[in-house]
Amino acid sequence: MSAAKHSAPRGGTSLAVRAPRLLFLCAVAAVGTGTAVHLRDAGDPVHLVAAVLAACYLGWLAVEIPVTFRTSTAPPSESATLVLYATARIATAAAAVLGPLPWSGWSWPLLAPALLFAGGVVLRQAAIHTLGRFYSHHVMRQQDHRIVTYGLYRFIRHPAYAGMLLAHAGFVAFFLNPLSVLLLVLLAAAIAFRIRTEERMLMDIPGYPSYAAAHARLVPGVW
């Protein structure tokens, strides 16, 4: 009985550690393939911008490598929402970059989705930088965990997730195929589910209930 009690946490922890890394490799493979496909047709300005945007997505993945591959002494509280969230993210990006482009020619308004993507990435990275060592892809509570209320966290409770949604909204808006739009909705649902899961843990941290009562999760005045 004692051995059984200890084997489950190890398995759960192993899944929580391995899943982001395996899904990271899947994302690199999918988006890298899409980048190559669009580079093949880079004589068309639309495909050229598509290739650049896909390459920028790869750069975003690379920037988050230190977080994705970070190990922590604190055990994850759960891994199910992480797997759902990461899978939805990768599926959304892959469906976008590997699908057919709907545009027959180049026009300057097509830069708007690219700028939205860039803004979302900047928002997310700024939020991660503000949290510093308290940021993790996993739902976990560190021994000295405290509430961060400065920087972007003065305005909303989850700016990193807001950045994730904005970036993918811009990415999908450029490539704009029905499957990627559907998966973007799934990604938004996965993020909402994960936020609620995280907040059940955060509510036990002194000061978080009052902070949560005064700040929206993602969009001030909406949610």
Coordinates of C-alpha atoms in Angstrom, one line a residue:
M1 CA 0.0 0.0 0.0
S2 CA 2.8 2.4 0.8
A3 CA 4.5 1.8 -2.5
A4 CA 1.2 2.5 -4.3
K5 CA 0.8 5.7 -2.5
H6 CA 4.1 7.0 -3.7
S7 CA 4.0 5.7 -7.3
A8 CA 1.0 7.9 -8.3
P9 CA 2.6 11.3 -7.3
R10 CA 5.8 10.3 -9.2
G11 CA 3.8 9.4 -12.3
G12 CA 1.8 12.7 -12.1
T13 CA 4.9 14.7 -11.6
S14 CA 6.6 12.9 -14.5
L15 CA 3.7 13.7 -16.8
A16 CA 3.7 17.3 -15.7
V17 CA 7.5 17.6 -16.4
R18 CA 7.5 15.7 -19.7
A19 CA 4.3 17.0 -21.3
P20 CA 5.4 20.6 -21.9
R21 CA 8.8 19.4 -23.4
L22 CA 7.2 16.9 -25.7
L23 CA 4.5 19.3 -26.8
F24 CA 7.3 22.0 -27.3
L25 CA 9.0 19.6 -29.8
C26 CA 5.6 19.0 -31.6
A27 CA 5.1 22.8 -31.9
V28 CA 8.6 23.3 -33.3
A29 CA 8.0 20.5 -35.9
A30 CA 4.6 21.8 -36.9
V31 CA 5.4 25.5 -37.1
G32 CA 8.8 24.8 -38.6
T33 CA 7.2 22.8 -41.4
G34 CA 4.8 25.6 -42.0
T35 CA 7.6 28.1 -42.2
A36 CA 9.4 25.9 -44.8
V37 CA 6.2 25.6 -46.9
H38 CA 5.6 29.3 -47.0
L39 CA 9.3 30.0 -47.7
R40 CA 9.0 27.8 -50.8
D41 CA 6.4 30.2 -52.2
A42 CA 8.1 33.3 -50.8
G43 CA 8.0 35.0 -54.3
D44 CA 4.4 35.9 -53.3
P45 CA 4.5 38.6 -50.7
V46 CA 1.6 37.0 -48.7
H47 CA 3.6 33.8 -48.4
L48 CA 6.7 35.7 -47.5
V49 CA 5.0 37.5 -44.6
A50 CA 3.4 34.2 -43.6
A51 CA 6.9 32.6 -43.4
V52 CA 8.2 35.5 -41.4
L53 CA 5.2 35.3 -39.0
A54 CA 5.7 31.6 -38.6
A55 CA 9.5 32.1 -38.0
C56 CA 8.6 34.7 -35.3
Y57 CA 6.4 32.1 -33.6
L58 CA 9.3 29.8 -33.5
G59 CA 11.3 32.6 -32.0
W60 CA 8.6 33.0 -29.3
L61 CA 8.9 29.3 -28.5
A62 CA 12.6 29.7 -28.2
V63 CA 12.3 32.7 -25.8
E64 CA 10.2 30.6 -23.5
I65 CA 12.6 27.6 -23.4
P66 CA 14.0 28.5 -20.0
V67 CA 10.5 28.3 -18.5
T68 CA 9.4 25.3 -20.5
F69 CA 12.4 23.3 -19.5
R70 CA 12.8 24.6 -16.0
T71 CA 12.7 22.1 -13.1
S72 CA 11.3 23.0 -9.7
T73 CA 11.5 21.6 -6.3
A74 CA 7.8 22.4 -5.8
P75 CA 5.5 19.6 -7.1
P76 CA 2.8 20.6 -9.6
S77 CA -0.7 20.7 -8.1
E78 CA -2.1 19.2 -11.3
S79 CA -1.1 18.5 -14.9
A80 CA -4.4 17.9 -16.7
T81 CA -5.1 21.6 -17.5
L82 CA -1.5 22.1 -18.6
V83 CA -1.8 19.3 -21.2
L84 CA -5.1 20.5 -22.4
Y85 CA -3.9 24.1 -22.7
A86 CA -0.6 23.3 -24.3
T87 CA -2.3 20.9 -26.8
A88 CA -4.9 23.5 -27.7
R89 CA -2.1 26.1 -28.3
I90 CA -0.1 23.8 -30.5
A91 CA -3.1 22.6 -32.5
T92 CA -4.2 26.2 -33.1
A93 CA -0.8 27.4 -34.3
A94 CA -0.3 24.2 -36.5
A95 CA -3.8 24.5 -38.1
A96 CA -3.1 28.1 -38.9
V97 CA 0.4 27.8 -40.4
L98 CA -0.2 24.5 -42.2
G99 CA -3.6 25.5 -43.7
P100 CA -4.2 27.3 -47.0
L101 CA -4.0 31.1 -47.1
P102 CA -7.3 32.8 -47.9
W103 CA -5.7 35.9 -49.4
S104 CA -5.4 36.2 -53.2
G105 CA -3.0 39.1 -53.0
W106 CA -1.1 41.4 -50.7
S107 CA -2.6 44.4 -49.0
W108 CA -1.4 46.5 -46.1
P109 CA -4.3 45.7 -43.8
L110 CA -2.8 42.2 -43.5
L111 CA -0.1 43.7 -41.3
A112 CA -2.7 44.4 -38.6
P113 CA -2.9 40.7 -37.5
A114 CA 0.9 40.5 -37.4
L115 CA 1.0 43.6 -35.1
L116 CA -1.7 42.1 -32.9
F117 CA 0.5 38.9 -32.7
A118 CA 3.6 40.9 -31.8
G119 CA 1.7 42.9 -29.2
G120 CA 0.4 39.7 -27.6
V121 CA 3.8 38.2 -27.4
V122 CA 5.3 41.4 -25.8
L123 CA 2.4 41.5 -23.3
R124 CA 3.0 37.9 -22.3
Q125 CA 6.8 38.3 -22.0
A126 CA 6.4 41.4 -19.9
A127 CA 4.1 39.6 -17.6
I128 CA 6.4 36.6 -17.3
H129 CA 9.3 39.0 -16.6
T130 CA 7.3 40.8 -13.9
L131 CA 6.5 37.5 -12.1
G132 CA 10.1 36.3 -12.4
R133 CA 10.7 33.0 -10.5
F134 CA 7.1 32.9 -9.4
Y135 CA 6.1 32.2 -13.0
S136 CA 5.7 28.6 -14.1
H137 CA 3.8 26.7 -16.8
H138 CA 2.6 24.4 -13.9
V139 CA 0.0 25.1 -11.2
M140 CA 2.1 25.1 -8.1
R141 CA 2.7 27.1 -4.9
Q142 CA 6.2 27.9 -3.7
Q143 CA 7.0 28.1 -0.1
D144 CA 7.5 31.8 -0.1
H145 CA 4.8 32.5 -2.7
R146 CA 3.5 36.0 -2.6
I147 CA 1.0 38.0 -4.7
V148 CA 2.4 40.3 -7.4
T149 CA 0.3 43.5 -7.8
Y150 CA 2.6 45.8 -9.7
G151 CA 3.4 46.2 -13.4
L152 CA 0.8 44.7 -15.7
Y153 CA -0.7 43.0 -12.6
R154 CA -2.0 46.4 -11.5
F155 CA -4.6 46.1 -14.3
I156 CA -5.6 42.5 -14.6
R157 CA -4.9 39.2 -12.8
H158 CA -3.6 37.2 -15.7
P159 CA -1.7 39.3 -18.3
A160 CA 0.4 36.3 -19.4
Y161 CA -2.8 34.5 -20.5
A162 CA -4.2 37.7 -22.0
G163 CA -1.0 38.0 -24.1
M164 CA -1.3 34.3 -25.1
L165 CA -4.8 34.9 -26.4
L166 CA -4.0 38.1 -28.2
A167 CA -1.0 36.6 -29.9
H168 CA -2.9 33.6 -31.2
A169 CA -5.9 35.8 -32.2
G170 CA -3.5 37.8 -34.4
F171 CA -1.8 34.7 -35.7
V172 CA -5.1 33.0 -36.6
A173 CA -6.4 36.2 -38.1
F174 CA -3.6 36.3 -40.6
F175 CA -3.8 32.7 -41.7
L176 CA -7.6 32.6 -41.2
N177 CA -8.8 29.1 -42.0
P178 CA -11.9 27.6 -40.3
L179 CA -10.1 24.9 -38.4
S180 CA -7.7 27.4 -36.8
V181 CA -10.6 29.6 -35.8
L182 CA -12.4 26.7 -34.2
L183 CA -9.2 25.7 -32.3
L184 CA -8.7 29.3 -31.2
V185 CA -12.1 29.0 -29.4
L186 CA -10.9 25.8 -27.8
L187 CA -7.7 27.5 -26.7
A188 CA -9.7 30.3 -25.1
A189 CA -11.9 27.7 -23.3
A190 CA -8.8 25.8 -22.1
I191 CA -7.3 29.0 -20.8
A192 CA -10.5 29.9 -18.9
F193 CA -10.6 26.4 -17.4
R194 CA -6.9 26.7 -16.4
I195 CA -7.4 30.1 -14.8
R196 CA -10.2 28.8 -12.6
T197 CA -8.0 25.8 -11.6
E198 CA -5.0 28.1 -10.8
E199 CA -7.2 30.5 -8.8
R200 CA -8.5 27.7 -6.5
M201 CA -4.8 27.4 -5.4
L202 CA -4.1 31.1 -5.4
M203 CA -7.1 31.9 -3.1
D204 CA -5.2 30.2 -0.3
I205 CA -2.4 32.8 -0.5
P206 CA -2.8 35.7 1.8
G207 CA -4.0 38.8 0.0
Y208 CA -5.1 37.1 -3.2
P209 CA -8.9 37.1 -2.4
S210 CA -8.9 40.9 -1.9
Y211 CA -6.7 41.4 -5.0
A212 CA -9.0 39.2 -7.1
A213 CA -12.1 41.1 -5.9
A214 CA -10.6 44.3 -7.3
H215 CA -9.1 43.1 -10.6
A216 CA -10.5 41.4 -13.6
R217 CA -9.0 38.2 -14.8
L218 CA -8.3 39.1 -18.5
V219 CA -10.4 42.0 -19.6
P220 CA -11.3 44.9 -17.2
G221 CA -15.0 45.2 -16.8
V222 CA -15.7 41.9 -18.7
W223 CA -14.1 39.0 -16.9

